[in-house]
Amino acid sequence: MEEMNRSSSSTSSSSHCCSLESNHRSPNKPDRIKGPWSAQEDRILTRLVEQYGPRNWSLISRYIKGRSGKSCRLRWCNQLSPTVEHRPFSTQEDETIIAAHARYGNRWATIARLLPGRTDNAVKNHWNSTLKRRAKGINVNVNDADNEDDPLTALTLAPPGIANATLTEDAVPDHRASPESAAEGFWDMMRDVIAREVREYVSSNFSDNN
């Protein structure tokens, strides 16, 4: 009987300690919500950003239960900010992304700076879902191109209406330019890409023959 009382007392003491430990840890490790944001959360976040500014994310997150400062920042910057564009990507934007990706690769933040209102996440998603296949098709056509001039010394590829175009270093069109100059910048970029690939192809064949 005495042994049973000691066991019961030990169990009660252990349970009490666990309860105290749990109560002590809960303020430091609040439950996080990882699901989609609700309309109410969006409204609260918008009001808090208007009040505290789009930088005090740790402070803002204290007023949105279950959301971390990082989660608040990503939600605002990628979706709720009035500077974010939600319309479909235009043809000109597609051309800019393809040209910039040929130069910068998967540096989405760098590419997004060329597109006002577009976030790096939006650009990345659009590339993976839509533009990646189109860019691969362009590369296939480039490899099949037949050029009479020596590709190591001279190569031109002028778009319609532009004669005697030469290679330039202006790889990415300026988004602030007119549609005509932006299109010309895109073709400049494509000429640069073609020239580089043809040089690599010819150099490889020359090495194999020797």
mmCIF file of C-alpha atoms in Angstrom:
data_model
loop_
_atom_site.group_PDB
_atom_site.id
_atom_site.type_symbol
_atom_site.label_atom_id
_atom_site.label_comp_id
_atom_site.label_asym_id
_atom_site.label_seq_id
_atom_site.Cartn_x
_atom_site.Cartn_y
_atom_site.Cartn_z
ATOM 1 C CA MET A 1 0.000 0.000 0.000
ATOM 2 C CA GLU A 2 2.785 2.363 0.899
ATOM 3 C CA GLU A 3 4.546 1.508 -2.366
ATOM 4 C CA MET A 4 1.399 2.337 -4.368
ATOM 5 C CA ASN A 5 1.138 5.718 -2.624
ATOM 6 C CA ARG A 6 4.743 6.523 -3.493
ATOM 7 C CA SER A 7 4.114 5.551 -7.139
ATOM 8 C CA SER A 8 0.991 7.709 -7.285
ATOM 9 C CA SER A 9 2.837 10.640 -5.738
ATOM 10 C CA SER A 10 5.693 10.254 -8.221
ATOM 11 C CA THR A 11 3.298 10.178 -11.181
ATOM 12 C CA SER A 12 1.465 13.260 -9.926
ATOM 13 C CA SER A 13 4.732 15.119 -9.423
ATOM 14 C CA SER A 14 5.954 14.168 -12.901
ATOM 15 C CA SER A 15 2.682 15.299 -14.473
ATOM 16 C CA HIS A 16 2.875 18.597 -12.607
ATOM 17 C CA CYS A 17 6.451 19.201 -13.824
ATOM 18 C CA CYS A 18 5.497 18.421 -17.427
ATOM 19 C CA SER A 19 2.598 20.853 -17.167
ATOM 20 C CA LEU A 20 4.865 23.590 -15.852
ATOM 21 C CA GLU A 21 7.420 22.893 -18.584
ATOM 22 C CA SER A 22 4.751 23.010 -21.268
ATOM 23 C CA ASN A 23 3.399 26.298 -19.938
ATOM 24 C CA HIS A 24 6.900 27.708 -19.852
ATOM 25 C CA ARG A 25 7.663 26.755 -23.467
ATOM 26 C CA SER A 26 4.421 27.793 -25.135
ATOM 27 C CA PRO A 27 5.089 31.567 -25.251
ATOM 28 C CA ASN A 28 8.437 30.951 -26.963
ATOM 29 C CA LYS A 29 7.101 28.446 -29.487
ATOM 30 C CA PRO A 30 3.666 29.630 -30.619
ATOM 31 C CA ASP A 31 1.700 27.446 -33.011
ATOM 32 C CA ARG A 32 2.403 28.518 -36.581
ATOM 33 C CA ILE A 33 -0.171 28.547 -39.367
ATOM 34 C CA LYS A 34 1.283 27.297 -42.647
ATOM 35 C CA GLY A 35 -1.880 27.215 -44.730
ATOM 36 C CA PRO A 36 -3.312 29.836 -47.106
ATOM 37 C CA TRP A 37 -4.040 33.308 -45.814
ATOM 38 C CA SER A 38 -7.661 34.215 -45.147
ATOM 39 C CA ALA A 39 -9.314 37.405 -46.345
ATOM 40 C CA GLN A 40 -9.502 38.610 -42.753
ATOM 41 C CA GLU A 41 -5.766 38.041 -42.247
ATOM 42 C CA ASP A 42 -5.068 39.990 -45.433
ATOM 43 C CA ARG A 43 -7.142 42.921 -44.196
ATOM 44 C CA ILE A 44 -5.379 42.907 -40.833
ATOM 45 C CA LEU A 45 -1.956 42.719 -42.480
ATOM 46 C CA THR A 46 -2.805 45.597 -44.817
ATOM 47 C CA ARG A 47 -3.891 47.818 -41.909
ATOM 48 C CA LEU A 48 -0.776 46.939 -39.912
ATOM 49 C CA VAL A 49 1.531 47.749 -42.827
ATOM 50 C CA GLU A 50 -0.229 51.081 -43.266
ATOM 51 C CA GLN A 51 0.330 51.771 -39.568
ATOM 52 C CA TYR A 52 3.879 50.468 -39.039
ATOM 53 C CA GLY A 53 5.320 50.466 -42.564
ATOM 54 C CA PRO A 54 6.518 47.562 -44.744
ATOM 55 C CA ARG A 55 9.620 46.796 -42.658
ATOM 56 C CA ASN A 56 8.590 46.075 -39.055
ATOM 57 C CA TRP A 57 7.603 42.478 -39.753
ATOM 58 C CA SER A 58 8.455 41.118 -36.294
ATOM 59 C CA LEU A 59 6.201 43.735 -34.711
ATOM 60 C CA ILE A 60 3.437 43.199 -37.261
ATOM 61 C CA SER A 61 3.472 39.418 -36.798
ATOM 62 C CA ARG A 62 2.612 39.822 -33.100
ATOM 63 C CA TYR A 63 -0.860 41.008 -34.083
ATOM 64 C CA ILE A 64 -1.540 38.145 -36.530
ATOM 65 C CA LYS A 65 -1.834 34.921 -34.579
ATOM 66 C CA GLY A 66 0.142 32.022 -36.020
ATOM 67 C CA ARG A 67 1.983 34.043 -38.686
ATOM 68 C CA SER A 68 5.722 34.676 -38.520
ATOM 69 C CA GLY A 69 7.434 37.880 -39.557
ATOM 70 C CA LYS A 70 8.788 36.145 -42.658
ATOM 71 C CA SER A 71 5.337 34.900 -43.606
ATOM 72 C CA CYS A 72 3.911 38.417 -43.254
ATOM 73 C CA ARG A 73 6.707 39.881 -45.363
ATOM 74 C CA LEU A 74 6.286 37.335 -48.180
ATOM 75 C CA ARG A 75 2.518 37.740 -48.207
ATOM 76 C CA TRP A 76 2.794 41.501 -48.507
ATOM 77 C CA CYS A 77 5.644 41.655 -51.001
ATOM 78 C CA ASN A 78 4.330 38.911 -53.309
ATOM 79 C CA GLN A 79 0.576 39.490 -53.148
ATOM 80 C CA LEU A 80 -0.832 42.454 -51.233
ATOM 81 C CA SER A 81 1.499 45.342 -52.025
ATOM 82 C CA PRO A 82 -0.175 47.835 -54.393
ATOM 83 C CA THR A 83 2.996 47.849 -56.505
ATOM 84 C CA VAL A 84 2.569 44.164 -57.437
ATOM 85 C CA GLU A 85 1.112 43.477 -60.895
ATOM 86 C CA HIS A 86 -1.455 40.667 -61.084
ATOM 87 C CA ARG A 87 -2.367 40.924 -64.772
ATOM 88 C CA PRO A 88 -1.115 38.274 -67.253
ATOM 89 C CA PHE A 89 2.409 38.718 -68.596
ATOM 90 C CA SER A 90 2.579 40.638 -71.863
ATOM 91 C CA THR A 91 4.470 39.566 -74.985
ATOM 92 C CA GLN A 92 7.052 42.277 -74.358
ATOM 93 C CA GLU A 93 7.574 41.032 -70.800
ATOM 94 C CA ASP A 94 7.980 37.471 -72.096
ATOM 95 C CA GLU A 95 10.668 38.604 -74.523
ATOM 96 C CA THR A 96 12.453 40.501 -71.765
ATOM 97 C CA ILE A 97 12.451 37.451 -69.484
ATOM 98 C CA ILE A 98 13.752 35.111 -72.211
ATOM 99 C CA ALA A 99 16.512 37.528 -73.146
ATOM 100 C CA ALA A 100 17.488 38.204 -69.537
ATOM 101 C CA HIS A 101 17.448 34.511 -68.623
ATOM 102 C CA ALA A 102 19.878 33.788 -71.462
ATOM 103 C CA ARG A 103 22.323 36.126 -69.748
ATOM 104 C CA TYR A 104 21.579 35.858 -66.026
ATOM 105 C CA GLY A 105 20.242 32.316 -65.718
ATOM 106 C CA ASN A 106 18.021 31.682 -62.684
ATOM 107 C CA ARG A 107 18.845 34.984 -60.973
ATOM 108 C CA TRP A 108 15.171 35.847 -60.626
ATOM 109 C CA ALA A 109 15.636 38.901 -58.424
ATOM 110 C CA THR A 110 17.935 40.427 -61.049
ATOM 111 C CA ILE A 111 15.497 39.665 -63.865
ATOM 112 C CA ALA A 112 12.519 40.983 -61.878
ATOM 113 C CA ARG A 113 14.196 44.398 -61.601
ATOM 114 C CA LEU A 114 13.723 44.747 -65.370
ATOM 115 C CA LEU A 115 9.967 44.279 -65.025
ATOM 116 C CA PRO A 116 8.211 46.955 -62.916
ATOM 117 C CA GLY A 117 5.546 45.450 -60.697
ATOM 118 C CA ARG A 118 6.738 41.864 -61.086
ATOM 119 C CA THR A 119 8.204 39.921 -58.168
ATOM 120 C CA ASP A 120 11.029 37.418 -58.466
ATOM 121 C CA ASN A 121 8.638 34.655 -57.414
ATOM 122 C CA ALA A 122 6.113 35.599 -60.109
ATOM 123 C CA VAL A 123 8.831 35.698 -62.777
ATOM 124 C CA LYS A 124 10.193 32.315 -61.693
ATOM 125 C CA ASN A 125 6.746 30.697 -61.765
ATOM 126 C CA HIS A 126 5.964 32.175 -65.192
ATOM 127 C CA TRP A 127 9.292 30.917 -66.563
ATOM 128 C CA ASN A 128 8.807 27.377 -65.272
ATOM 129 C CA SER A 129 5.172 27.110 -66.358
ATOM 130 C CA THR A 130 5.241 28.898 -69.721
ATOM 131 C CA LEU A 131 8.523 30.270 -71.060
ATOM 132 C CA LYS A 132 10.976 27.438 -70.426
ATOM 133 C CA ARG A 133 9.727 25.317 -73.326
ATOM 134 C CA ARG A 134 9.620 28.300 -75.653
ATOM 135 C CA ALA A 135 13.225 29.171 -74.830
ATOM 136 C CA LYS A 136 14.307 25.585 -75.526
ATOM 137 C CA GLY A 137 12.614 25.824 -78.922
ATOM 138 C CA ILE A 138 14.619 28.947 -79.707
ATOM 139 C CA ASN A 139 17.855 27.147 -78.804
ATOM 140 C CA VAL A 140 17.009 24.257 -81.155
ATOM 141 C CA ASN A 141 16.481 26.656 -84.051
ATOM 142 C CA VAL A 142 19.755 28.382 -83.247
ATOM 143 C CA ASN A 143 21.719 25.138 -83.492
ATOM 144 C CA ASP A 144 20.175 24.388 -86.895
ATOM 145 C CA ALA A 145 20.962 27.816 -88.335
ATOM 146 C CA ASP A 146 23.118 27.941 -91.467
ATOM 147 C CA ASN A 147 25.474 30.925 -91.644
ATOM 148 C CA GLU A 148 27.618 31.690 -94.682
ATOM 149 C CA ASP A 149 29.985 34.078 -92.909
ATOM 150 C CA ASP A 150 32.715 32.899 -90.573
ATOM 151 C CA PRO A 151 30.854 32.724 -87.237
ATOM 152 C CA LEU A 152 34.073 33.347 -85.319
ATOM 153 C CA THR A 153 34.591 36.759 -86.873
ATOM 154 C CA ALA A 154 31.253 38.037 -88.175
ATOM 155 C CA LEU A 155 27.663 37.133 -87.499
ATOM 156 C CA THR A 156 24.556 39.249 -87.961
ATOM 157 C CA LEU A 157 20.921 38.468 -87.433
ATOM 158 C CA ALA A 158 18.776 41.486 -88.170
ATOM 159 C CA PRO A 159 15.076 41.505 -87.329
ATOM 160 C CA PRO A 160 12.642 42.666 -90.026
ATOM 161 C CA GLY A 161 13.290 46.284 -90.923
ATOM 162 C CA ILE A 162 16.769 46.419 -89.362
ATOM 163 C CA ALA A 163 19.591 45.936 -91.852
ATOM 164 C CA ASN A 164 23.295 45.373 -91.235
ATOM 165 C CA ALA A 165 22.805 44.868 -87.504
ATOM 166 C CA THR A 166 25.944 44.157 -85.505
ATOM 167 C CA LEU A 167 26.561 42.340 -82.250
ATOM 168 C CA THR A 168 26.340 44.480 -79.134
ATOM 169 C CA GLU A 169 26.788 43.991 -75.422
ATOM 170 C CA ASP A 170 23.285 45.343 -74.652
ATOM 171 C CA ALA A 171 21.939 41.989 -73.597
ATOM 172 C CA VAL A 172 18.759 43.112 -71.870
ATOM 173 C CA PRO A 173 16.179 45.580 -73.247
ATOM 174 C CA ASP A 174 15.476 48.644 -71.148
ATOM 175 C CA HIS A 175 11.926 48.418 -69.792
ATOM 176 C CA ARG A 176 11.685 52.193 -69.845
ATOM 177 C CA ALA A 177 12.351 52.392 -73.571
ATOM 178 C CA SER A 178 9.745 52.565 -76.334
ATOM 179 C CA PRO A 179 8.332 49.307 -77.794
ATOM 180 C CA GLU A 180 10.512 49.730 -80.905
ATOM 181 C CA SER A 181 13.754 50.108 -78.940
ATOM 182 C CA ALA A 182 12.763 47.304 -76.552
ATOM 183 C CA ALA A 183 12.216 44.955 -79.499
ATOM 184 C CA GLU A 184 15.565 45.980 -80.975
ATOM 185 C CA GLY A 185 17.226 45.302 -77.621
ATOM 186 C CA PHE A 186 15.680 41.827 -77.574
ATOM 187 C CA TRP A 187 17.087 41.035 -81.010
ATOM 188 C CA ASP A 188 20.475 42.324 -79.905
ATOM 189 C CA MET A 189 20.338 39.844 -77.067
ATOM 190 C CA MET A 190 19.355 36.968 -79.339
ATOM 191 C CA ARG A 191 22.205 37.785 -81.730
ATOM 192 C CA ASP A 192 24.587 37.647 -78.785
ATOM 193 C CA VAL A 193 23.214 34.260 -77.700
ATOM 194 C CA ILE A 194 23.410 32.860 -81.233
ATOM 195 C CA ALA A 195 26.946 34.134 -81.735
ATOM 196 C CA ARG A 196 28.131 32.519 -78.513
ATOM 197 C CA GLU A 197 26.555 29.148 -79.283
ATOM 198 C CA VAL A 198 27.831 29.096 -82.858
ATOM 199 C CA ARG A 199 31.349 29.954 -81.696
ATOM 200 C CA GLU A 200 31.258 27.093 -79.210
ATOM 201 C CA TYR A 201 29.917 24.722 -81.876
ATOM 202 C CA VAL A 202 32.568 25.644 -84.442
ATOM 203 C CA SER A 203 35.369 25.527 -81.862
ATOM 204 C CA SER A 204 34.251 22.074 -80.766
ATOM 205 C CA ASN A 205 34.199 20.734 -84.343
ATOM 206 C CA PHE A 206 37.578 22.302 -85.088
ATOM 207 C CA SER A 207 39.120 20.604 -82.043
ATOM 208 C CA ASP A 208 37.616 17.232 -82.995
ATOM 209 C CA ASN A 209 38.975 17.448 -86.552
ATOM 210 C CA ASN A 210 42.486 18.153 -85.264
#
